[in-house]
N, CA and C of each residue as an Amber inpcrd file, in Angstrom:
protein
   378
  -2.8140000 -15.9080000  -9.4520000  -2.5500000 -14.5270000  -9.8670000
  -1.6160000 -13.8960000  -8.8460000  -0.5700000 -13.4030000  -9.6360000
   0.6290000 -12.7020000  -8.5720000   0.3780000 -10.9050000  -8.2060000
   0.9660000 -10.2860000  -7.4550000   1.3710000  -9.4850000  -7.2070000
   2.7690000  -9.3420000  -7.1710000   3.0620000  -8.0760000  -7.1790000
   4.1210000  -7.4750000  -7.7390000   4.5800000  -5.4890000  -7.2280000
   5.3380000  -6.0890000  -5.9520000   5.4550000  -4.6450000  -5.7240000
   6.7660000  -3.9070000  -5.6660000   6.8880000  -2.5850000  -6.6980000
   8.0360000  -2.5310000  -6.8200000   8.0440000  -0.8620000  -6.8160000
   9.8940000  -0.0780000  -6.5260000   9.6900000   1.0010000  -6.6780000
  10.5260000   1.4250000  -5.3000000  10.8200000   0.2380000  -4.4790000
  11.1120000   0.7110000  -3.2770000  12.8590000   1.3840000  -3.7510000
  13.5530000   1.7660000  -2.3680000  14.2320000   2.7280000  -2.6650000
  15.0610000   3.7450000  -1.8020000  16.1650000   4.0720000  -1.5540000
  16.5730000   4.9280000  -0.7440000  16.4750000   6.3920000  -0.4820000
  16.0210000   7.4470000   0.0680000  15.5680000   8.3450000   0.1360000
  16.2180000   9.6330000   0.9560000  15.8910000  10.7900000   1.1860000
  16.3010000  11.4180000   2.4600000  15.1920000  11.7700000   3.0560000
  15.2440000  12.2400000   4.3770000  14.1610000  12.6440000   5.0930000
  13.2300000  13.8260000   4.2990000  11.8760000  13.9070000   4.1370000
  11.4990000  15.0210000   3.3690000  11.1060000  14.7030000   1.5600000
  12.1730000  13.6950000   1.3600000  11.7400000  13.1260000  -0.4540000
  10.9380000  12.6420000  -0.4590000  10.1950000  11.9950000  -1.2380000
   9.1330000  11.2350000  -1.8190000   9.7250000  10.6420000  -2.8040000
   8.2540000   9.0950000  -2.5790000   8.5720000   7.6450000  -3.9060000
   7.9920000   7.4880000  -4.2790000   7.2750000   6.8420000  -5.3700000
   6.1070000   6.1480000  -5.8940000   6.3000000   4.7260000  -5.7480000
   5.6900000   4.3240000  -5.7270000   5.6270000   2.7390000  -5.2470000
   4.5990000   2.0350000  -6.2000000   4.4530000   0.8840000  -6.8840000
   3.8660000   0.3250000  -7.6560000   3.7730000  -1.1410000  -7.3630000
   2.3740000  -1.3510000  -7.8050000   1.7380000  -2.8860000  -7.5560000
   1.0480000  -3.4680000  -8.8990000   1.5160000  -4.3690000  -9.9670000
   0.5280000  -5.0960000 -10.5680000  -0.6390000  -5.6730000  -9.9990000
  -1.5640000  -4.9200000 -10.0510000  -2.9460000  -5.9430000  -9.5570000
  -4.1210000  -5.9860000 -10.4390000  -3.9990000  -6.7780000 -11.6430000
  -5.0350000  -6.2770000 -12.7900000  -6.4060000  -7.2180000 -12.0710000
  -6.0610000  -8.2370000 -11.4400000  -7.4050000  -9.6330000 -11.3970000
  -7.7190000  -8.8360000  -9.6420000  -7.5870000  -7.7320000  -8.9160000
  -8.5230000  -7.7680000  -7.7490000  -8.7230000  -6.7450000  -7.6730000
  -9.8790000  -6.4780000  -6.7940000 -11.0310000  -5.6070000  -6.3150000
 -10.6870000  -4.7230000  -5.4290000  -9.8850000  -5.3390000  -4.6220000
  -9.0020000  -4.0770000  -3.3980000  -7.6810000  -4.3800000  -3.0210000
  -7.6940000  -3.5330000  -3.4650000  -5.7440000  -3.7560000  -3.0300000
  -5.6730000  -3.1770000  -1.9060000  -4.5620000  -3.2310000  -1.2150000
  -3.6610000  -2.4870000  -0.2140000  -2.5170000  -2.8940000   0.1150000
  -2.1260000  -1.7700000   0.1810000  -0.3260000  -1.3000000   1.0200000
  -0.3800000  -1.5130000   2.4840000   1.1460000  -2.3910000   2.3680000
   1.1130000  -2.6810000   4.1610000   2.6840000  -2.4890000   4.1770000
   2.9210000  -2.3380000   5.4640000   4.1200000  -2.2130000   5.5310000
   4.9850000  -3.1040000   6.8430000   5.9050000  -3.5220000   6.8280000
   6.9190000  -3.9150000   8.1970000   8.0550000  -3.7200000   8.4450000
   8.0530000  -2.7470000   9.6150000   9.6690000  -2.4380000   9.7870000
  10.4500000  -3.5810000  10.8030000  11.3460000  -3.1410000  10.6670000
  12.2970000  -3.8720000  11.8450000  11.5730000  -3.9960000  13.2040000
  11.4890000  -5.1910000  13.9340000  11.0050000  -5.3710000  14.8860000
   9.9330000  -4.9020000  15.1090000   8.8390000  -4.6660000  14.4510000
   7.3960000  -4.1910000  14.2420000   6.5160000  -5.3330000  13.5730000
   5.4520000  -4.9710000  14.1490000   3.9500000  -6.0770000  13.3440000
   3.8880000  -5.1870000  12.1170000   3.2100000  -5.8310000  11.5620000
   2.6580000  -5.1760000  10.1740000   1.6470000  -4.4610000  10.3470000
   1.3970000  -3.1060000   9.6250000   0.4400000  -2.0710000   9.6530000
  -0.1700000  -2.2400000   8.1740000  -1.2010000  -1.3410000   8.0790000
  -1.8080000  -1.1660000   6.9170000  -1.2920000   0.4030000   6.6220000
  -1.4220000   0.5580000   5.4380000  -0.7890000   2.2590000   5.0670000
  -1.8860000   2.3910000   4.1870000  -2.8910000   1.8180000   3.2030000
  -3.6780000   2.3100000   1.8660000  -4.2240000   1.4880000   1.5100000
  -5.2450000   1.4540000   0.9920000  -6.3930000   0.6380000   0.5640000
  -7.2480000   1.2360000  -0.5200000  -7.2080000   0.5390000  -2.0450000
  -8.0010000   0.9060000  -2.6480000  -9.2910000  -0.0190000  -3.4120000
 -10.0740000   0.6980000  -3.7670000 -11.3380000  -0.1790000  -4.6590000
 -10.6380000  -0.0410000  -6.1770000 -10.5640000  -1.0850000  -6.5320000
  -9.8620000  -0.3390000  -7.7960000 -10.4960000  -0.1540000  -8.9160000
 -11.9140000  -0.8260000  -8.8500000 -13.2150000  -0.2990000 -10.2190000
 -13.3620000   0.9200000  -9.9080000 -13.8800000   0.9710000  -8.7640000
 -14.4560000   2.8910000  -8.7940000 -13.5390000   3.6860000  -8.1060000
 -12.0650000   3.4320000  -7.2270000 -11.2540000   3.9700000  -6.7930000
 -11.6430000   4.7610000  -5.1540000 -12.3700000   4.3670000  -4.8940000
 -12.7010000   4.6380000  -3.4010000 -11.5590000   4.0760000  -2.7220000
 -10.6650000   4.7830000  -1.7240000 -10.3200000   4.5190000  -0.6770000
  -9.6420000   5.1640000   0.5530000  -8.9010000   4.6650000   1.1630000
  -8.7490000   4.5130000   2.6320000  -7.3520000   4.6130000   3.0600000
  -7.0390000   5.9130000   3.6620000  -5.8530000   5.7200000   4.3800000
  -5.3840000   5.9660000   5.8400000  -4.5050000   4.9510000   6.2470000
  -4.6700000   5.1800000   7.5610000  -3.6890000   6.5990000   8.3270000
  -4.4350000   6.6410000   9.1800000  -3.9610000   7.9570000  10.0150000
  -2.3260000   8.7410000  10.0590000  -1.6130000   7.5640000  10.2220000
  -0.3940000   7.5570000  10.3230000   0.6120000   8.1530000   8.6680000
  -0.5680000   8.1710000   7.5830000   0.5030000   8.5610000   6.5770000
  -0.4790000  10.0320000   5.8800000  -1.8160000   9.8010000   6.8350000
  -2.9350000  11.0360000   6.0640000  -2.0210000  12.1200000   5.7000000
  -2.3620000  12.9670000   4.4590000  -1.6110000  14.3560000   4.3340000
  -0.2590000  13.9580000   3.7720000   0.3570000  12.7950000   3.5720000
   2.0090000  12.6970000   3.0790000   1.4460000  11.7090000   1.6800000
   0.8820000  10.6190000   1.9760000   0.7760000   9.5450000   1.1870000
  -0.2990000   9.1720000   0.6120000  -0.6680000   8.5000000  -0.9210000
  -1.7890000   8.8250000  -1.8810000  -1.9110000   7.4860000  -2.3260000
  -3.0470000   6.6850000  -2.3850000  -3.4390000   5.5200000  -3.2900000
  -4.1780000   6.3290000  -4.2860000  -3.7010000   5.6530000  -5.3670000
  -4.2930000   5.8920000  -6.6150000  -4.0090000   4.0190000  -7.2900000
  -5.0630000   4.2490000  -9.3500000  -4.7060000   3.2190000  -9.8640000
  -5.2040000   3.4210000 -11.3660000  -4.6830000   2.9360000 -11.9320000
  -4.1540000   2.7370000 -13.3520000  -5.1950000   1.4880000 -13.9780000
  -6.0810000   1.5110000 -13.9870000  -7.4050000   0.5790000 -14.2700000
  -6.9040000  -0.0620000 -15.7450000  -6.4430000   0.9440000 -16.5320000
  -6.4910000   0.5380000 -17.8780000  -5.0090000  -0.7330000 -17.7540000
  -4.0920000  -0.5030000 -17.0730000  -2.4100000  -1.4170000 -17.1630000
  -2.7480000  -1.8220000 -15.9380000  -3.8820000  -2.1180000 -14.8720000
  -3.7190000  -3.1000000 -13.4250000  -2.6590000  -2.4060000 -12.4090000
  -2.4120000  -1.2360000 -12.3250000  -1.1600000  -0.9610000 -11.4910000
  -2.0970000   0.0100000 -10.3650000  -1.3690000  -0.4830000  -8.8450000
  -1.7840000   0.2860000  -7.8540000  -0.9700000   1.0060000  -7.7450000
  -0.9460000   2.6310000  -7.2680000   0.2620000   2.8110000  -7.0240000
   0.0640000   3.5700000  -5.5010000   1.5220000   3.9230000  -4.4880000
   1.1580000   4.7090000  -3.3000000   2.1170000   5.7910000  -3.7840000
   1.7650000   6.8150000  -3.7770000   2.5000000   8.1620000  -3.8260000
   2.9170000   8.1650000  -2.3540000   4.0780000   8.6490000  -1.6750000
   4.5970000   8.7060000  -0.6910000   5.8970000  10.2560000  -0.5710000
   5.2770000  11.2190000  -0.2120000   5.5100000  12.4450000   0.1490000
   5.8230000  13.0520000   1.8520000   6.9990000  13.7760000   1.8940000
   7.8300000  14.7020000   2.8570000   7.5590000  12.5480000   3.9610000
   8.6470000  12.3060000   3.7270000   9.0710000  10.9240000   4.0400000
   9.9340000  11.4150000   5.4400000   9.6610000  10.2880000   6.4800000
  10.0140000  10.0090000   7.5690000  10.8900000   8.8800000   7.8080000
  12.0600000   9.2400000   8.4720000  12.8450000   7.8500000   9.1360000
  11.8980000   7.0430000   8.8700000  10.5480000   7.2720000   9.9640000
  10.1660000   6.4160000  10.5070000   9.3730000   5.5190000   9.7240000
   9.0870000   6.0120000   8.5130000   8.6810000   5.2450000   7.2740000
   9.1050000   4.4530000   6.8330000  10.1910000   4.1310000   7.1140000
  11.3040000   3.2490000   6.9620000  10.8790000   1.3220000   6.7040000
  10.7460000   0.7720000   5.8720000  10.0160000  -0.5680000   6.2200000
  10.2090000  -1.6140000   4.9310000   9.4540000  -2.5660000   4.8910000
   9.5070000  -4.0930000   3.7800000   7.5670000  -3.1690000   3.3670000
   7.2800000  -2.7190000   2.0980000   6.1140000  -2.3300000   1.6830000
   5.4740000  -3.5110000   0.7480000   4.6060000  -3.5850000   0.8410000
   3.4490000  -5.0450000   0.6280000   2.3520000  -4.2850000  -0.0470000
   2.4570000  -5.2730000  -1.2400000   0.9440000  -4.4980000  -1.7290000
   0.1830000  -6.1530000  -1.5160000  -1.6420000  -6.1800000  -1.7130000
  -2.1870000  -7.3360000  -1.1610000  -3.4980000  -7.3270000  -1.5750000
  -4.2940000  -8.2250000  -2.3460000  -5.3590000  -8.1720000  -2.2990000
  -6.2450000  -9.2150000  -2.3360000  -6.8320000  -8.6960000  -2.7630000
  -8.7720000  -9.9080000  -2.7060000  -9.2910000  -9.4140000  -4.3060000
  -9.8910000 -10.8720000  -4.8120000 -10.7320000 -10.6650000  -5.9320000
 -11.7610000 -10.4070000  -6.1510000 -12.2760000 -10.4240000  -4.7050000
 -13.5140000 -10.4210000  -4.4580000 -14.3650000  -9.0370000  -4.0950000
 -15.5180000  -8.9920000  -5.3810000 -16.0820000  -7.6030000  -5.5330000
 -16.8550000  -7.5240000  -3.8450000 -16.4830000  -6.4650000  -3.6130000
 -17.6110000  -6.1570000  -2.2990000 -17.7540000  -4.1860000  -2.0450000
 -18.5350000  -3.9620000  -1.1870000 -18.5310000  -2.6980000  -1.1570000
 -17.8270000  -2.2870000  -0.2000000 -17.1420000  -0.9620000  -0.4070000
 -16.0180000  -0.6280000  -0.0740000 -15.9370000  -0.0070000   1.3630000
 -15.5170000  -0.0490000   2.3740000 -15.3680000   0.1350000   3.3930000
 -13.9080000   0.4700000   4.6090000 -13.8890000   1.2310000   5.3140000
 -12.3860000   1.5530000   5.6310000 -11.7980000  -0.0950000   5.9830000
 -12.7780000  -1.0320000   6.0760000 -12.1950000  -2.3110000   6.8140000
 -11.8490000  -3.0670000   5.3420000 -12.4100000  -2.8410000   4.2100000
 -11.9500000  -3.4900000   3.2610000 -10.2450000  -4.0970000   3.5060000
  -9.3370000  -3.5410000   3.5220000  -8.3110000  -4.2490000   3.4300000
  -7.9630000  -4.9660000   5.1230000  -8.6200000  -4.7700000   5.9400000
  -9.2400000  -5.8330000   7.1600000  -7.1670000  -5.2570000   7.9010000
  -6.9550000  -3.4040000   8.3220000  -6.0240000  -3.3830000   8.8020000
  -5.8660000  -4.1710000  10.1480000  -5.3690000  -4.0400000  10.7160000
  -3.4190000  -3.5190000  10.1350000  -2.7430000  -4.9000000   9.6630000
  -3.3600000  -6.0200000   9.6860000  -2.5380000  -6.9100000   9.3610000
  -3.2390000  -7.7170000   8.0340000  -4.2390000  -7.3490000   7.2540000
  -4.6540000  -7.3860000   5.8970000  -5.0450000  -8.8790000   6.1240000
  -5.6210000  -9.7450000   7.0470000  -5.4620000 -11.3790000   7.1810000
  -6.8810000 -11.7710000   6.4770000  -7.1720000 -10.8830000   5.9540000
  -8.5650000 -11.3520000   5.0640000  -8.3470000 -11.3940000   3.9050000
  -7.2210000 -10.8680000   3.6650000  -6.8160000 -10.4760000   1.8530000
  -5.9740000 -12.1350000   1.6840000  -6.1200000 -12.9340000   0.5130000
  -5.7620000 -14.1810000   0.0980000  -5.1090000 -13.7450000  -0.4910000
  -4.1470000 -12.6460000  -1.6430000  -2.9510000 -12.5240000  -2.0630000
  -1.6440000 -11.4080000  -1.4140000  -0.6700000 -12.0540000  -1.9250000
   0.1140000 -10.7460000  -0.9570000   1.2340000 -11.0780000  -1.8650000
   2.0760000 -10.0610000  -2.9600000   2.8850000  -9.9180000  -3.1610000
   4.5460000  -9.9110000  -2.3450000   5.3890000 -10.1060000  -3.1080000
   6.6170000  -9.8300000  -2.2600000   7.4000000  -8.4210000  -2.1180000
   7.5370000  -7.8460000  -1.0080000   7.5800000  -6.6720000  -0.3290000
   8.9410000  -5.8070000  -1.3830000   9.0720000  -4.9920000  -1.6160000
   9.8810000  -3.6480000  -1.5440000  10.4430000  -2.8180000  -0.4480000
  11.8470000  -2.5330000  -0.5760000  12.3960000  -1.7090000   1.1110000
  12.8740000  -0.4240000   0.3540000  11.6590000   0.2170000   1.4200000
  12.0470000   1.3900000   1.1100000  12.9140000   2.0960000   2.7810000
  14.1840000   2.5890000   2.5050000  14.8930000   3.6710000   3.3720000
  14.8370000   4.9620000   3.3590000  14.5600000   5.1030000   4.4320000
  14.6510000   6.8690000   4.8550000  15.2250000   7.1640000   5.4820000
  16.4380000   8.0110000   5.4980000  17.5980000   8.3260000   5.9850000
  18.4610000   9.2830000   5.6580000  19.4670000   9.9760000   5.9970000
  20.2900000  11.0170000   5.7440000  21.6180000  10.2800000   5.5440000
């Protein structure tokens, strides 16, 4: 079962994107991201039966997991956008039902999650 993340995109400082993930076959998804010369972070994490989740510090207040239960789609709302947001965005998950927890998507580098789609670049820039 694939993932599929798409939506990425050029921007200005201050715009917002939506970002989208096919994930109809798993249980928690999450958004990760890697910029240039950076490790990979986690940005969002969701349960996607009951929609519980988790975002990390760095995007609280700008950026939104939500999901589309009925068509399998994760999506990250991504609002008043930063350079520094700047990155390769990864959506990633596990099939596996469990209860939901901020560690569910096991940040910043998601190494518990067995699927991982191929990334989207999103730019932020003037």
């Amino acid at each position: 079962v694939q993932l599929q993340a798409s939506g990425g995109g050029w921007v200005q400082p201050g715009g917002s994107l939506r970002l989208s993930c096919t994930a109809s076959e798993f249980a928690i998804t999450g958004w990760f991201r890697q910029a240039p010369g950076k490790e990979r972070e986690g940005v969002a994490c969701i349960q996607t039966g009951e929609g519980s989740y988790y975002l990390a510090d760095s995007v609280k207040g700008r950026f939104g997991i939500s999901r589309d239960s009925e068509r399998g789609i994760v999506y990250l709302q991504m609002n008043s956008l930063k350079p520094e947001d700047t990155a390769v965005y990864y959506c990633a998950g596990t099939p596996t039902q469990q209860r939901f927890t901020a560690r569910s998507c096991d940040f910043p580098q998601g190494r518990t999650l067995g699927s991982w789609g191929q990334g989207t670049l999103v730019t932020v820039s003037s």
